[in-house]
C-alpha positions in Angstrom: -4.8 -29.9 24.4 -1.5 -31.7 23.6 -0.3 -32.7 20.2 -1.4 -36.3 20.9 -4.9 -35.3 22.2 -7.6 -36.0 19.7 -10.0 -33.6 21.4 -10.3 -30.0 20.2 -11.5 -28.9 23.6 -12.3 -30.6 27.0 -14.8 -29.9 29.7 -15.2 -31.7 33.1 -16.9 -34.7 31.6 -16.8 -34.5 27.8 -14.5 -33.5 25.0 -15.3 -32.5 21.4 -13.5 -33.9 18.3 -14.1 -34.3 14.6 -15.9 -37.2 13.0 -13.8 -40.0 11.5 -14.6 -43.1 9.3 -13.7 -45.2 12.4 -16.7 -43.8 14.2 -19.1 -45.4 11.7 -20.1 -48.6 13.6 -20.5 -46.9 17.0 -22.4 -43.9 15.6 -24.8 -45.8 13.5 -25.5 -48.3 16.3 -26.3 -45.5 18.7 -28.5 -43.8 16.1 -30.6 -47.0 15.7 -30.9 -47.5 19.5 -31.9 -43.8 19.9 -34.5 -43.7 17.1 -37.5 -43.6 19.4 -35.9 -40.7 21.3 -35.1 -38.7 18.2 -38.4 -39.1 16.3 -40.0 -37.0 14.8 -37.3 -34.3 15.2 -34.1 -35.8 14.1 -32.9 -38.5 11.7 -29.1 -39.0 12.1 -27.4 -41.6 9.8 -28.1 -45.1 11.0 -26.6 -47.2 8.2 -23.0 -47.4 6.8 -23.9 -45.8 3.5 -25.8 -43.0 5.2 -22.9 -42.3 7.6 -20.4 -42.3 4.8 -22.4 -39.7 2.9 -22.8 -37.7 6.0 -19.1 -37.8 6.7 -18.4 -36.7 3.1 -20.6 -33.7 3.4 -18.8 -32.7 6.6 -15.6 -32.4 4.6 -17.1 -29.6 2.6 -15.5 -26.2 3.4 -18.7 -24.6 4.6 -19.4 -27.3 7.3 -17.9 -28.5 10.6 -18.8 -31.6 12.5 -18.1 -32.4 16.1 -18.6 -35.5 18.2 -19.2 -35.1 21.9 -17.5 -37.9 23.8 -17.3 -38.9 27.5 -13.8 -38.8 29.0 -14.0 -41.9 31.1 -15.0 -44.3 28.3 -14.5 -42.3 25.1 -18.0 -43.3 24.1 -20.0 -40.9 21.8 -22.6 -39.0 23.8 -23.9 -36.8 21.0 -22.9 -34.7 18.1 -23.2 -31.2 16.7 -22.7 -29.9 13.2 -22.3 -26.3 11.8 -23.8 -25.9 8.4 -24.1 -23.1 5.8 -21.0 -21.3 7.1 -20.7 -17.9 5.6 -17.4 -15.9 5.9 -16.7 -12.3 5.0 -18.8 -9.8 6.8 -21.3 -12.4 8.1 -19.1 -15.0 9.9 -22.1 -17.1 10.7 -23.4 -20.7 10.6 -26.4 -22.8 11.5 -26.2 -25.7 13.9 -27.8 -29.1 14.1 -27.3 -31.5 17.0 -28.5 -34.6 18.9 -27.8 -36.6 22.0 -27.9 -40.4 22.1 -30.3 -42.3 24.4 -27.6 -43.5 26.9 -26.4 -39.9 27.5 -29.8 -38.2 27.6 -30.7 -36.3 30.8 -27.1 -36.3 32.1 -26.1 -32.7 31.0 -23.4 -34.0 28.6 -25.0 -32.3 25.6 -25.2 -29.0 27.5 -21.5 -29.2 28.3 -20.6 -30.2 24.8 -22.6 -27.3 23.3 -20.7 -24.9 25.4 -17.3 -26.4 24.3 -18.4 -26.0 20.7 -19.5 -22.4 21.2 -16.1 -21.5 22.6 -14.3 -23.3 19.8 -16.5 -21.7 17.2 -16.0 -18.2 18.5 -12.3 -18.8 19.1 -10.3 -21.0 16.7 -13.0 -21.1 14.0 -13.4 -17.3 14.0 -17.1 -17.2 13.6 -19.3 -14.4 15.0 -22.8 -15.9 15.1 -24.5 -19.3 15.3 -28.2 -20.0 14.6 -30.3 -22.9 15.8 -33.7 -23.5 14.0 -36.0 -25.5 16.2 -39.6 -26.7 15.9 -41.7 -24.9 18.5 -42.9 -28.1 20.1 -39.4 -29.4 20.7 -39.2 -27.9 24.2 -36.1 -29.8 25.3 -34.1 -28.4 22.4 -35.3 -24.9 23.0 -34.4 -25.2 26.7 -30.9 -26.3 25.8 -30.0 -23.4 23.6 -31.8 -20.9 25.8 -29.7 -22.1 28.8 -26.5 -21.7 26.6 -27.3 -18.1 26.0 -29.1 -18.1 22.7 -31.9 -15.5 22.1 -35.1 -16.0 20.2 -34.9 -13.9 17.0 -37.9 -14.9 15.0 -40.3 -17.5 13.6 -40.1 -19.1 10.1 -43.2 -20.9 8.7 -42.6 -23.9 6.5 -38.9 -23.6 7.1 -37.5 -27.1 6.8 -38.7 -30.3 5.1 -38.6 -33.0 7.9 -40.4 -36.3 8.2 -42.5 -35.7 5.0 -43.7 -32.2 5.6 -42.5 -28.6 5.7 -42.2 -27.6 9.4 -42.4 -24.3 11.2 -39.3 -23.3 13.2 -38.2 -20.8 15.7 -34.9 -19.1 15.0 -32.6 -18.9 18.0 -29.1 -17.3 17.8 -26.0 -16.4 19.8 -23.1 -14.1 18.9 -19.6 -14.0 20.3 -20.5 -10.9 22.4 -23.2 -12.9 24.1 -21.0 -15.7 25.4 -20.2 -15.1 29.1 -16.5 -14.6 29.9 -16.8 -17.1 32.8 -19.4 -19.8 32.9 -20.6 -22.0 35.7 -19.2 -25.5 35.6 -21.8 -27.5 33.6 -20.9 -30.6 35.7 -22.8 -28.9 38.6 -26.0 -28.9 36.6 -26.3 -32.7 36.1 -29.3 -33.1 38.3 -31.3 -30.5 36.4 -30.5 -31.6 32.9 -33.2 -34.0 32.1 -35.4 -31.2 30.9 -32.6 -29.2 29.3 -30.5 -31.7 27.4 -32.0 -31.4 23.9 -32.8 -35.0 24.0 -34.4 -35.0 20.6 -31.9 -32.6 19.0 -32.0 -29.6 16.7 -33.2 -30.0 13.2 -31.0 -27.7 11.1 -29.1 -29.8 8.5 
């Protein structure tokens, strides 16, 4: 990454960067177009006011937010946030994420997740990330499992989503579990339709 490069990390097809106010129009338009894909798992901000509130929360010291963008066009493919960051002896956070409809099934979210993991366990200095996923959200479970997360438990009535308290599985990965060398995620494009977390992770 050069001093003029807005990306924090780059892979073969995508880069990750922070949210900005200038992303409002593109992000909210993509969220509206992807509503059918995301429901009932995920409700990303789809209005200007909702986005501004979301962006403000991402400026809090215990949160980090990343956009996953395609190199060739710069278009936003998806996003991932780290919430409830705890420092000290824990060095942990919980992730939420989603891919937009035009990017679903192309492996871009898988590549972006791996970039975020390396950034999180490198420059951010965290040791553990957790993803809380509803058991019926098979695509999201496949995404984190492929990235190296392990199933650690089950939490009944864990998160209030879409008008009800939902059960969740707890998946997690630590720095020690991240492979030293990974296969190029670009090679997996043909297999990603079932692995791309098309409906996202629910942790807020």
